[in-house]
């Protein structure tokens, strides 16, 4: 046996010490890039706890400003609001009611935490008695009738103080209709964050528990995208950008990193990735069982989503991550 050949290149040189590893790290994330979703409930009878989403509470309108203020103090810059109304009906009236639950929440947060960026989901599924994201006419989700109500919802949310409206119903033409309606009402600076590439995903399960928004019958595959389709995701994004979206969302995140990467390469608008409820629930369950290190796994997931090309990450872990980071700044790991 001769001498072992010496490698000419030694990549390990750059990994030798923590300082070197920090210096050569290619991808970083920051608490300022995270968006915390918040659930607001109108009704005391709805339990605050969500069994499938440990650590996430459904807040009463009176509680939401304190939560928002705590988040701002931790360095989180934005929240995304979802509502649980007392009444649901076939016209989703709660979605665009001036005294709707999200509208009330927006007003109190705007009042008490004026600098926080307020985002509001624009969809009908939490407000319809059948649980679909649009109006059901003759047993089918009617696109154009739904779009009118989504535009009305967006204007109502802007009036209540939303900086950003986020249409998530996957109706064709919803972004254009919302832009026109906002402009007509004088909300020229209200930002549209379009859920452009939103797939019909089983990862939304825990959210539907939290928002009580599962469809009573059928499913969402007639409007949300087939998880198999990445090219179609690019067509959806292109349409939303043409219609006036200021930024777009790819959703879910972790199982769709290729879609995030391709979108990053093709489009120059800011890109948000939504790490959805099922992604959160899986991490929580495995860490509760002691099978993974939650903090390390969450850091790795955020890194992966950023590495794929997302600018913002909407994540239920935002608050927790901000708390961990604060602890690190004060020297407790
Ligand atoms: C509303 C909406 C949903 C989510 C965000 N907005 C539910 C759905 O489409 O069924 C899912 C978010 C998550 O799972 O965290 N349409």
mmCIF file of C-alpha atoms and ligand atoms in Angstrom:
data_model
loop_
_atom_site.group_PDB
_atom_site.id
_atom_site.type_symbol
_atom_site.label_atom_id
_atom_site.label_comp_id
_atom_site.label_asym_id
_atom_site.label_seq_id
_atom_site.Cartn_x
_atom_site.Cartn_y
_atom_site.Cartn_z
ATOM 1 C CA UNK A 1 0.000 0.000 0.000
ATOM 2 C CA UNK A 2 1.410 3.372 -1.048
ATOM 3 C CA UNK A 3 0.782 6.658 0.678
ATOM 4 C CA UNK A 4 -2.837 7.931 0.723
ATOM 5 C CA UNK A 5 -3.172 10.582 -2.000
ATOM 6 C CA UNK A 6 -3.585 14.105 -0.586
ATOM 7 C CA UNK A 7 -6.694 15.979 -1.798
ATOM 8 C CA UNK A 8 -5.821 19.110 -3.767
ATOM 9 C CA UNK A 9 -8.979 20.888 -2.600
ATOM 10 C CA UNK A 10 -10.058 20.924 1.043
ATOM 11 C CA UNK A 11 -13.615 22.263 1.490
ATOM 12 C CA UNK A 12 -13.403 21.464 5.196
ATOM 13 C CA UNK A 13 -11.050 24.445 5.673
ATOM 14 C CA UNK A 14 -14.039 26.762 5.530
ATOM 15 C CA UNK A 15 -15.911 24.768 8.175
ATOM 16 C CA UNK A 16 -13.222 24.495 10.812
ATOM 17 C CA UNK A 17 -14.456 27.016 13.405
ATOM 18 C CA UNK A 18 -17.790 28.619 14.312
ATOM 19 C CA UNK A 19 -16.420 31.970 13.127
ATOM 20 C CA UNK A 20 -15.484 30.587 9.727
ATOM 21 C CA UNK A 21 -18.853 28.880 9.379
ATOM 22 C CA UNK A 22 -20.684 32.112 10.179
ATOM 23 C CA UNK A 23 -18.529 33.999 7.712
ATOM 24 C CA UNK A 24 -19.211 31.661 4.820
ATOM 25 C CA UNK A 25 -22.905 31.007 5.497
ATOM 26 C CA UNK A 26 -24.762 31.613 2.231
ATOM 27 C CA UNK A 27 -28.315 31.917 3.506
ATOM 28 C CA UNK A 28 -29.693 33.745 6.507
ATOM 29 C CA UNK A 29 -33.106 34.565 7.839
ATOM 30 C CA UNK A 30 -34.220 37.300 10.139
ATOM 31 C CA UNK A 31 -37.180 37.658 12.495
ATOM 32 C CA UNK A 32 -38.087 40.792 10.494
ATOM 33 C CA UNK A 33 -38.874 38.542 7.510
ATOM 34 C CA UNK A 34 -41.410 36.426 9.380
ATOM 35 C CA UNK A 35 -45.172 36.933 9.385
ATOM 36 C CA UNK A 36 -47.243 35.585 12.294
ATOM 37 C CA UNK A 37 -50.767 34.397 11.435
ATOM 38 C CA UNK A 38 -53.357 35.205 14.131
ATOM 39 C CA UNK A 39 -56.822 33.727 14.578
ATOM 40 C CA UNK A 40 -59.457 36.042 16.006
ATOM 41 C CA UNK A 41 -62.766 34.734 17.332
ATOM 42 C CA UNK A 42 -65.974 36.632 17.789
ATOM 43 C CA UNK A 43 -67.619 34.047 19.959
ATOM 44 C CA UNK A 44 -66.754 33.131 23.548
ATOM 45 C CA UNK A 45 -68.124 29.674 22.998
ATOM 46 C CA UNK A 46 -65.306 28.818 20.637
ATOM 47 C CA UNK A 47 -62.427 27.292 22.599
ATOM 48 C CA UNK A 48 -59.208 29.264 22.483
ATOM 49 C CA UNK A 49 -57.043 26.144 22.166
ATOM 50 C CA UNK A 50 -56.501 24.330 18.889
ATOM 51 C CA UNK A 51 -55.505 20.718 19.654
ATOM 52 C CA UNK A 52 -53.763 20.194 16.315
ATOM 53 C CA UNK A 53 -51.778 23.430 16.668
ATOM 54 C CA UNK A 54 -50.188 23.502 20.126
ATOM 55 C CA UNK A 55 -49.026 26.995 21.059
ATOM 56 C CA UNK A 56 -51.577 28.726 18.818
ATOM 57 C CA UNK A 57 -54.558 30.360 20.514
ATOM 58 C CA UNK A 58 -57.721 31.734 18.995
ATOM 59 C CA UNK A 59 -57.847 35.222 20.429
ATOM 60 C CA UNK A 60 -60.814 37.337 21.371
ATOM 61 C CA UNK A 61 -60.975 40.779 19.792
ATOM 62 C CA UNK A 62 -60.070 42.293 23.184
ATOM 63 C CA UNK A 63 -56.934 40.149 23.380
ATOM 64 C CA UNK A 64 -55.548 40.711 19.934
ATOM 65 C CA UNK A 65 -53.882 44.101 20.424
ATOM 66 C CA UNK A 66 -51.864 42.832 23.388
ATOM 67 C CA UNK A 67 -50.691 39.865 21.352
ATOM 68 C CA UNK A 68 -49.785 42.123 18.434
ATOM 69 C CA UNK A 69 -47.915 44.475 20.697
ATOM 70 C CA UNK A 70 -45.924 41.588 22.203
ATOM 71 C CA UNK A 71 -44.982 40.428 18.731
ATOM 72 C CA UNK A 72 -43.850 43.892 17.714
ATOM 73 C CA UNK A 73 -41.712 44.102 20.825
ATOM 74 C CA UNK A 74 -40.060 40.823 19.834
ATOM 75 C CA UNK A 75 -39.138 42.230 16.412
ATOM 76 C CA UNK A 76 -41.917 40.651 14.329
ATOM 77 C CA UNK A 77 -43.015 43.210 11.722
ATOM 78 C CA UNK A 78 -46.250 41.754 10.394
ATOM 79 C CA UNK A 79 -49.294 39.710 11.339
ATOM 80 C CA UNK A 80 -51.801 37.982 9.049
ATOM 81 C CA UNK A 81 -55.342 37.897 10.414
ATOM 82 C CA UNK A 82 -57.992 35.205 10.069
ATOM 83 C CA UNK A 83 -61.467 35.438 11.562
ATOM 84 C CA UNK A 84 -63.917 33.088 13.224
ATOM 85 C CA UNK A 85 -67.336 34.745 13.041
ATOM 86 C CA UNK A 86 -70.296 33.845 15.257
ATOM 87 C CA UNK A 87 -72.623 33.497 12.308
ATOM 88 C CA UNK A 88 -71.981 31.883 8.973
ATOM 89 C CA UNK A 89 -74.365 32.107 6.032
ATOM 90 C CA UNK A 90 -74.578 31.338 2.342
ATOM 91 C CA UNK A 91 -73.467 34.859 1.372
ATOM 92 C CA UNK A 92 -70.468 34.996 3.738
ATOM 93 C CA UNK A 93 -71.780 38.299 5.113
ATOM 94 C CA UNK A 94 -69.332 38.212 8.010
ATOM 95 C CA UNK A 95 -66.426 38.557 5.580
ATOM 96 C CA UNK A 96 -67.355 42.066 4.482
ATOM 97 C CA UNK A 97 -69.353 43.310 7.468
ATOM 98 C CA UNK A 98 -68.143 46.635 8.759
ATOM 99 C CA UNK A 99 -68.309 45.148 12.283
ATOM 100 C CA UNK A 100 -66.878 41.817 11.146
ATOM 101 C CA UNK A 101 -64.493 40.078 13.508
ATOM 102 C CA UNK A 102 -61.328 40.804 11.506
ATOM 103 C CA UNK A 103 -62.445 44.372 10.860
ATOM 104 C CA UNK A 104 -62.816 44.882 14.616
ATOM 105 C CA UNK A 105 -59.429 43.300 15.264
ATOM 106 C CA UNK A 106 -57.771 45.510 12.641
ATOM 107 C CA UNK A 107 -59.214 48.646 14.232
ATOM 108 C CA UNK A 108 -58.005 47.800 17.711
ATOM 109 C CA UNK A 109 -54.526 46.787 16.566
ATOM 110 C CA UNK A 110 -54.224 49.855 14.323
ATOM 111 C CA UNK A 111 -55.122 51.988 17.315
ATOM 112 C CA UNK A 112 -52.784 50.380 19.819
ATOM 113 C CA UNK A 113 -49.874 49.137 17.714
ATOM 114 C CA UNK A 114 -49.814 51.661 14.871
ATOM 115 C CA UNK A 115 -46.530 50.612 13.267
ATOM 116 C CA UNK A 116 -47.146 46.889 12.925
ATOM 117 C CA UNK A 117 -47.839 45.797 9.326
ATOM 118 C CA UNK A 118 -51.394 44.475 9.252
ATOM 119 C CA UNK A 119 -52.251 41.816 6.711
ATOM 120 C CA UNK A 120 -55.686 40.286 6.305
ATOM 121 C CA UNK A 121 -56.680 37.124 4.483
ATOM 122 C CA UNK A 122 -59.385 37.691 1.868
ATOM 123 C CA UNK A 123 -61.473 34.557 1.525
ATOM 124 C CA UNK A 124 -65.024 33.447 2.155
ATOM 125 C CA UNK A 125 -64.442 29.943 3.582
ATOM 126 C CA UNK A 126 -64.484 31.005 7.240
ATOM 127 C CA UNK A 127 -67.757 32.867 6.667
ATOM 128 C CA UNK A 128 -69.836 30.572 4.466
ATOM 129 C CA UNK A 129 -72.089 27.969 6.069
ATOM 130 C CA UNK A 130 -70.929 25.411 3.468
ATOM 131 C CA UNK A 131 -67.231 26.165 4.026
ATOM 132 C CA UNK A 132 -66.245 26.797 0.409
ATOM 133 C CA UNK A 133 -64.035 29.736 -0.521
ATOM 134 C CA UNK A 134 -66.636 31.227 -2.861
ATOM 135 C CA UNK A 135 -70.372 31.459 -3.405
ATOM 136 C CA UNK A 136 -72.154 28.228 -4.239
ATOM 137 C CA UNK A 137 -74.690 28.625 -7.048
ATOM 138 C CA UNK A 138 -76.539 25.534 -8.299
ATOM 139 C CA UNK A 139 -74.179 23.283 -6.386
ATOM 140 C CA UNK A 140 -71.033 24.803 -7.908
ATOM 141 C CA UNK A 141 -68.586 27.420 -6.679
ATOM 142 C CA UNK A 142 -69.414 30.362 -8.936
ATOM 143 C CA UNK A 143 -66.271 32.227 -9.903
ATOM 144 C CA UNK A 144 -67.563 35.618 -10.964
ATOM 145 C CA UNK A 145 -70.169 35.976 -8.232
ATOM 146 C CA UNK A 146 -67.475 35.138 -5.682
ATOM 147 C CA UNK A 147 -65.029 37.682 -7.074
ATOM 148 C CA UNK A 148 -67.469 40.539 -6.441
ATOM 149 C CA UNK A 149 -67.772 39.582 -2.779
ATOM 150 C CA UNK A 150 -64.023 39.113 -2.418
ATOM 151 C CA UNK A 151 -63.497 42.657 -3.747
ATOM 152 C CA UNK A 152 -66.070 43.933 -1.287
ATOM 153 C CA UNK A 153 -64.272 42.079 1.510
ATOM 154 C CA UNK A 154 -60.903 43.568 0.547
ATOM 155 C CA UNK A 155 -62.293 47.113 0.590
ATOM 156 C CA UNK A 156 -63.920 46.527 3.948
ATOM 157 C CA UNK A 157 -60.601 45.248 5.384
ATOM 158 C CA UNK A 158 -58.697 48.207 3.928
ATOM 159 C CA UNK A 159 -61.227 50.562 5.489
ATOM 160 C CA UNK A 160 -60.649 48.887 8.860
ATOM 161 C CA UNK A 161 -56.919 49.525 8.571
ATOM 162 C CA UNK A 162 -55.296 46.635 6.698
ATOM 163 C CA UNK A 163 -52.017 47.584 5.024
ATOM 164 C CA UNK A 164 -52.042 44.390 3.003
ATOM 165 C CA UNK A 165 -54.950 42.310 1.707
ATOM 166 C CA UNK A 166 -54.213 38.706 0.829
ATOM 167 C CA UNK A 167 -56.715 37.067 -1.513
ATOM 168 C CA UNK A 168 -56.598 33.297 -0.981
ATOM 169 C CA UNK A 169 -59.801 32.026 -2.601
ATOM 170 C CA UNK A 170 -58.139 31.023 -5.899
ATOM 171 C CA UNK A 171 -60.936 32.568 -7.992
ATOM 172 C CA UNK A 172 -59.899 33.698 -11.473
ATOM 173 C CA UNK A 173 -59.660 37.463 -11.805
ATOM 174 C CA UNK A 174 -59.837 38.124 -8.053
ATOM 175 C CA UNK A 175 -56.672 40.228 -7.961
ATOM 176 C CA UNK A 176 -57.797 42.567 -10.742
ATOM 177 C CA UNK A 177 -61.256 42.964 -9.215
ATOM 178 C CA UNK A 178 -59.729 43.756 -5.821
ATOM 179 C CA UNK A 179 -57.260 46.288 -7.286
ATOM 180 C CA UNK A 180 -60.030 48.095 -9.145
ATOM 181 C CA UNK A 181 -62.321 48.138 -6.109
ATOM 182 C CA UNK A 182 -59.572 49.378 -3.786
ATOM 183 C CA UNK A 183 -58.595 52.178 -6.176
ATOM 184 C CA UNK A 184 -62.200 53.244 -6.651
ATOM 185 C CA UNK A 185 -62.545 53.580 -2.905
ATOM 186 C CA UNK A 186 -59.353 55.599 -2.600
ATOM 187 C CA UNK A 187 -57.161 52.792 -1.224
ATOM 188 C CA UNK A 188 -54.436 53.220 -3.815
ATOM 189 C CA UNK A 189 -51.682 52.303 -1.380
ATOM 190 C CA UNK A 190 -53.254 49.138 -0.048
ATOM 191 C CA UNK A 191 -50.933 46.290 -0.973
ATOM 192 C CA UNK A 192 -52.174 43.077 -2.574
ATOM 193 C CA UNK A 193 -50.318 39.959 -1.492
ATOM 194 C CA UNK A 194 -51.797 37.305 -3.755
ATOM 195 C CA UNK A 195 -51.903 33.661 -2.817
ATOM 196 C CA UNK A 196 -51.004 33.018 -6.438
ATOM 197 C CA UNK A 197 -49.759 29.449 -6.322
ATOM 198 C CA UNK A 198 -52.003 27.871 -3.740
ATOM 199 C CA UNK A 199 -52.201 24.119 -3.965
ATOM 200 C CA UNK A 200 -55.081 21.904 -2.822
ATOM 201 C CA UNK A 201 -53.113 20.496 0.069
ATOM 202 C CA UNK A 202 -53.736 18.057 2.899
ATOM 203 C CA UNK A 203 -51.275 20.167 4.888
ATOM 204 C CA UNK A 204 -54.117 22.664 5.556
ATOM 205 C CA UNK A 205 -55.862 20.187 7.892
ATOM 206 C CA UNK A 206 -55.010 21.815 11.242
ATOM 207 C CA UNK A 207 -55.883 25.289 9.903
ATOM 208 C CA UNK A 208 -59.350 24.069 9.083
ATOM 209 C CA UNK A 209 -59.701 22.873 12.689
ATOM 210 C CA UNK A 210 -58.513 26.258 13.911
ATOM 211 C CA UNK A 211 -60.664 28.324 11.534
ATOM 212 C CA UNK A 212 -63.596 25.892 11.462
ATOM 213 C CA UNK A 213 -63.488 26.242 7.704
ATOM 214 C CA UNK A 214 -63.486 22.717 6.317
ATOM 215 C CA UNK A 215 -65.956 22.397 3.427
ATOM 216 C CA UNK A 216 -69.130 20.582 4.486
ATOM 217 C CA UNK A 217 -69.165 18.662 1.246
ATOM 218 C CA UNK A 218 -66.739 18.120 -1.572
ATOM 219 C CA UNK A 219 -63.241 19.587 -1.506
ATOM 220 C CA UNK A 220 -61.314 22.546 -2.891
ATOM 221 C CA UNK A 221 -59.751 20.848 -5.896
ATOM 222 C CA UNK A 222 -62.017 22.703 -8.307
ATOM 223 C CA UNK A 223 -60.265 25.975 -7.480
ATOM 224 C CA UNK A 224 -57.012 25.281 -5.622
ATOM 225 C CA UNK A 225 -54.170 23.866 -7.713
ATOM 226 C CA UNK A 226 -53.163 20.271 -8.211
ATOM 227 C CA UNK A 227 -50.076 19.632 -6.042
ATOM 228 C CA UNK A 228 -48.480 17.979 -9.061
ATOM 229 C CA UNK A 229 -48.376 21.175 -11.113
ATOM 230 C CA UNK A 230 -45.388 23.501 -11.039
ATOM 231 C CA UNK A 231 -45.680 24.988 -14.543
ATOM 232 C CA UNK A 232 -49.278 25.903 -13.855
ATOM 233 C CA UNK A 233 -48.061 27.630 -10.690
ATOM 234 C CA UNK A 234 -45.968 29.918 -12.902
ATOM 235 C CA UNK A 235 -49.030 30.733 -15.042
ATOM 236 C CA UNK A 236 -51.029 31.566 -11.920
ATOM 237 C CA UNK A 237 -48.250 33.843 -10.647
ATOM 238 C CA UNK A 238 -47.885 35.564 -14.038
ATOM 239 C CA UNK A 239 -51.619 36.277 -14.124
ATOM 240 C CA UNK A 240 -51.684 37.673 -10.598
ATOM 241 C CA UNK A 241 -48.696 39.920 -11.301
ATOM 242 C CA UNK A 242 -50.385 41.174 -14.492
ATOM 243 C CA UNK A 243 -53.588 41.790 -12.555
ATOM 244 C CA UNK A 244 -51.716 43.977 -10.116
ATOM 245 C CA UNK A 245 -50.402 41.811 -7.274
ATOM 246 C CA UNK A 246 -47.612 43.620 -5.407
ATOM 247 C CA UNK A 247 -46.229 40.359 -4.095
ATOM 248 C CA UNK A 248 -47.131 36.698 -4.417
ATOM 249 C CA UNK A 249 -47.301 33.654 -2.168
ATOM 250 C CA UNK A 250 -46.344 30.067 -2.840
ATOM 251 C CA UNK A 251 -48.220 27.713 -0.540
ATOM 252 C CA UNK A 252 -47.498 25.316 1.146
ATOM 253 C CA UNK A 253 -43.744 25.828 1.530
ATOM 254 C CA UNK A 254 -41.738 22.808 2.578
ATOM 255 C CA UNK A 255 -43.060 20.323 0.031
ATOM 256 C CA UNK A 256 -43.017 23.036 -2.668
ATOM 257 C CA UNK A 257 -39.465 24.365 -2.505
ATOM 258 C CA UNK A 258 -39.002 23.730 -6.226
ATOM 259 C CA UNK A 259 -41.981 25.980 -6.962
ATOM 260 C CA UNK A 260 -40.465 28.702 -4.750
ATOM 261 C CA UNK A 261 -37.119 28.392 -6.540
ATOM 262 C CA UNK A 262 -38.633 28.584 -10.040
ATOM 263 C CA UNK A 263 -40.856 31.503 -9.049
ATOM 264 C CA UNK A 264 -37.811 33.331 -7.649
ATOM 265 C CA UNK A 265 -35.980 32.878 -10.946
ATOM 266 C CA UNK A 266 -38.886 33.970 -13.139
ATOM 267 C CA UNK A 267 -40.397 36.908 -11.233
ATOM 268 C CA UNK A 268 -38.955 39.982 -9.597
ATOM 269 C CA UNK A 269 -41.839 40.804 -7.276
ATOM 270 C CA UNK A 270 -41.305 39.980 -3.599
ATOM 271 C CA UNK A 271 -42.045 36.338 -2.893
ATOM 272 C CA UNK A 272 -43.621 35.013 0.279
ATOM 273 C CA UNK A 273 -43.733 31.351 1.248
ATOM 274 C CA UNK A 274 -46.511 30.126 3.521
ATOM 275 C CA UNK A 275 -45.324 27.396 5.836
ATOM 276 C CA UNK A 276 -48.775 26.064 6.576
ATOM 277 C CA UNK A 277 -50.545 24.574 9.568
ATOM 278 C CA UNK A 278 -49.708 20.957 8.741
ATOM 279 C CA UNK A 279 -46.022 21.780 8.545
ATOM 280 C CA UNK A 280 -46.260 23.386 11.976
ATOM 281 C CA UNK A 281 -48.258 20.495 13.429
ATOM 282 C CA UNK A 282 -45.740 17.893 12.236
ATOM 283 C CA UNK A 283 -42.834 19.704 13.852
ATOM 284 C CA UNK A 284 -44.795 20.225 17.085
ATOM 285 C CA UNK A 285 -45.874 16.586 17.276
ATOM 286 C CA UNK A 286 -42.419 15.159 16.635
ATOM 287 C CA UNK A 287 -40.751 17.516 19.073
ATOM 288 C CA UNK A 288 -43.339 16.822 21.743
ATOM 289 C CA UNK A 289 -42.571 13.127 21.379
ATOM 290 C CA UNK A 290 -38.913 13.963 21.859
ATOM 291 C CA UNK A 291 -38.012 12.751 18.378
ATOM 292 C CA UNK A 292 -36.542 15.971 16.991
ATOM 293 C CA UNK A 293 -34.992 19.152 18.348
ATOM 294 C CA UNK A 294 -37.710 21.704 17.591
ATOM 295 C CA UNK A 295 -35.518 24.753 17.564
ATOM 296 C CA UNK A 296 -32.891 23.226 15.297
ATOM 297 C CA UNK A 297 -35.502 21.838 12.926
ATOM 298 C CA UNK A 298 -37.384 25.128 12.682
ATOM 299 C CA UNK A 299 -34.136 26.976 11.954
ATOM 300 C CA UNK A 300 -33.306 24.470 9.243
ATOM 301 C CA UNK A 301 -36.772 24.760 7.697
ATOM 302 C CA UNK A 302 -36.570 28.567 7.615
ATOM 303 C CA UNK A 303 -33.123 28.341 6.066
ATOM 304 C CA UNK A 304 -34.400 25.916 3.418
ATOM 305 C CA UNK A 305 -37.329 28.171 2.499
ATOM 306 C CA UNK A 306 -35.029 31.184 2.243
ATOM 307 C CA UNK A 307 -32.448 29.155 0.306
ATOM 308 C CA UNK A 308 -35.168 28.229 -2.187
ATOM 309 C CA UNK A 309 -35.676 31.945 -2.761
ATOM 310 C CA UNK A 310 -38.472 33.272 -0.548
ATOM 311 C CA UNK A 311 -38.164 36.811 0.815
ATOM 312 C CA UNK A 312 -40.833 36.465 3.497
ATOM 313 C CA UNK A 313 -41.974 33.439 5.436
ATOM 314 C CA UNK A 314 -45.468 33.242 6.860
ATOM 315 C CA UNK A 315 -45.109 30.824 9.764
ATOM 316 C CA UNK A 316 -46.962 29.836 12.944
ATOM 317 C CA UNK A 317 -43.520 29.570 14.552
ATOM 318 C CA UNK A 318 -42.803 33.311 14.133
ATOM 319 C CA UNK A 319 -43.423 34.245 17.745
ATOM 320 C CA UNK A 320 -41.552 31.258 19.106
ATOM 321 C CA UNK A 321 -38.576 31.924 16.831
ATOM 322 C CA UNK A 322 -38.536 35.569 17.897
ATOM 323 C CA UNK A 323 -38.487 34.462 21.541
ATOM 324 C CA UNK A 324 -35.619 32.063 20.897
ATOM 325 C CA UNK A 325 -33.689 34.792 19.104
ATOM 326 C CA UNK A 326 -34.239 37.190 21.961
ATOM 327 C CA UNK A 327 -32.913 34.542 24.349
ATOM 328 C CA UNK A 328 -29.860 34.100 22.158
ATOM 329 C CA UNK A 329 -29.203 37.838 22.146
ATOM 330 C CA UNK A 330 -29.202 37.676 25.946
ATOM 331 C CA UNK A 331 -26.909 34.710 26.051
ATOM 332 C CA UNK A 332 -29.321 31.924 26.996
ATOM 333 C CA UNK A 333 -28.599 29.729 23.985
HETATM 334 C C1 LIG B 1 -58.389 30.326 3.316
HETATM 335 C C2 LIG B 1 -57.054 29.866 3.759
HETATM 336 C C3 LIG B 1 -56.638 28.564 4.096
HETATM 337 C C4 LIG B 1 -55.320 28.672 4.498
HETATM 338 C C5 LIG B 1 -54.953 30.011 4.384
HETATM 339 N N1 LIG B 1 -56.044 30.723 3.911
HETATM 340 C C6 LIG B 1 -57.389 27.307 4.160
HETATM 341 C C7 LIG B 1 -57.716 26.566 2.959
HETATM 342 O O1 LIG B 1 -57.504 26.997 1.823
HETATM 343 O O2 LIG B 1 -58.284 25.503 3.141
HETATM 344 C C8 LIG B 1 -54.468 27.527 4.981
HETATM 345 C C9 LIG B 1 -53.373 27.922 5.904
HETATM 346 C C10 LIG B 1 -52.736 26.838 6.678
HETATM 347 O O3 LIG B 1 -52.984 25.627 6.520
HETATM 348 O O4 LIG B 1 -51.935 27.211 7.536
HETATM 349 N N2 LIG B 1 -58.825 29.811 2.122
#
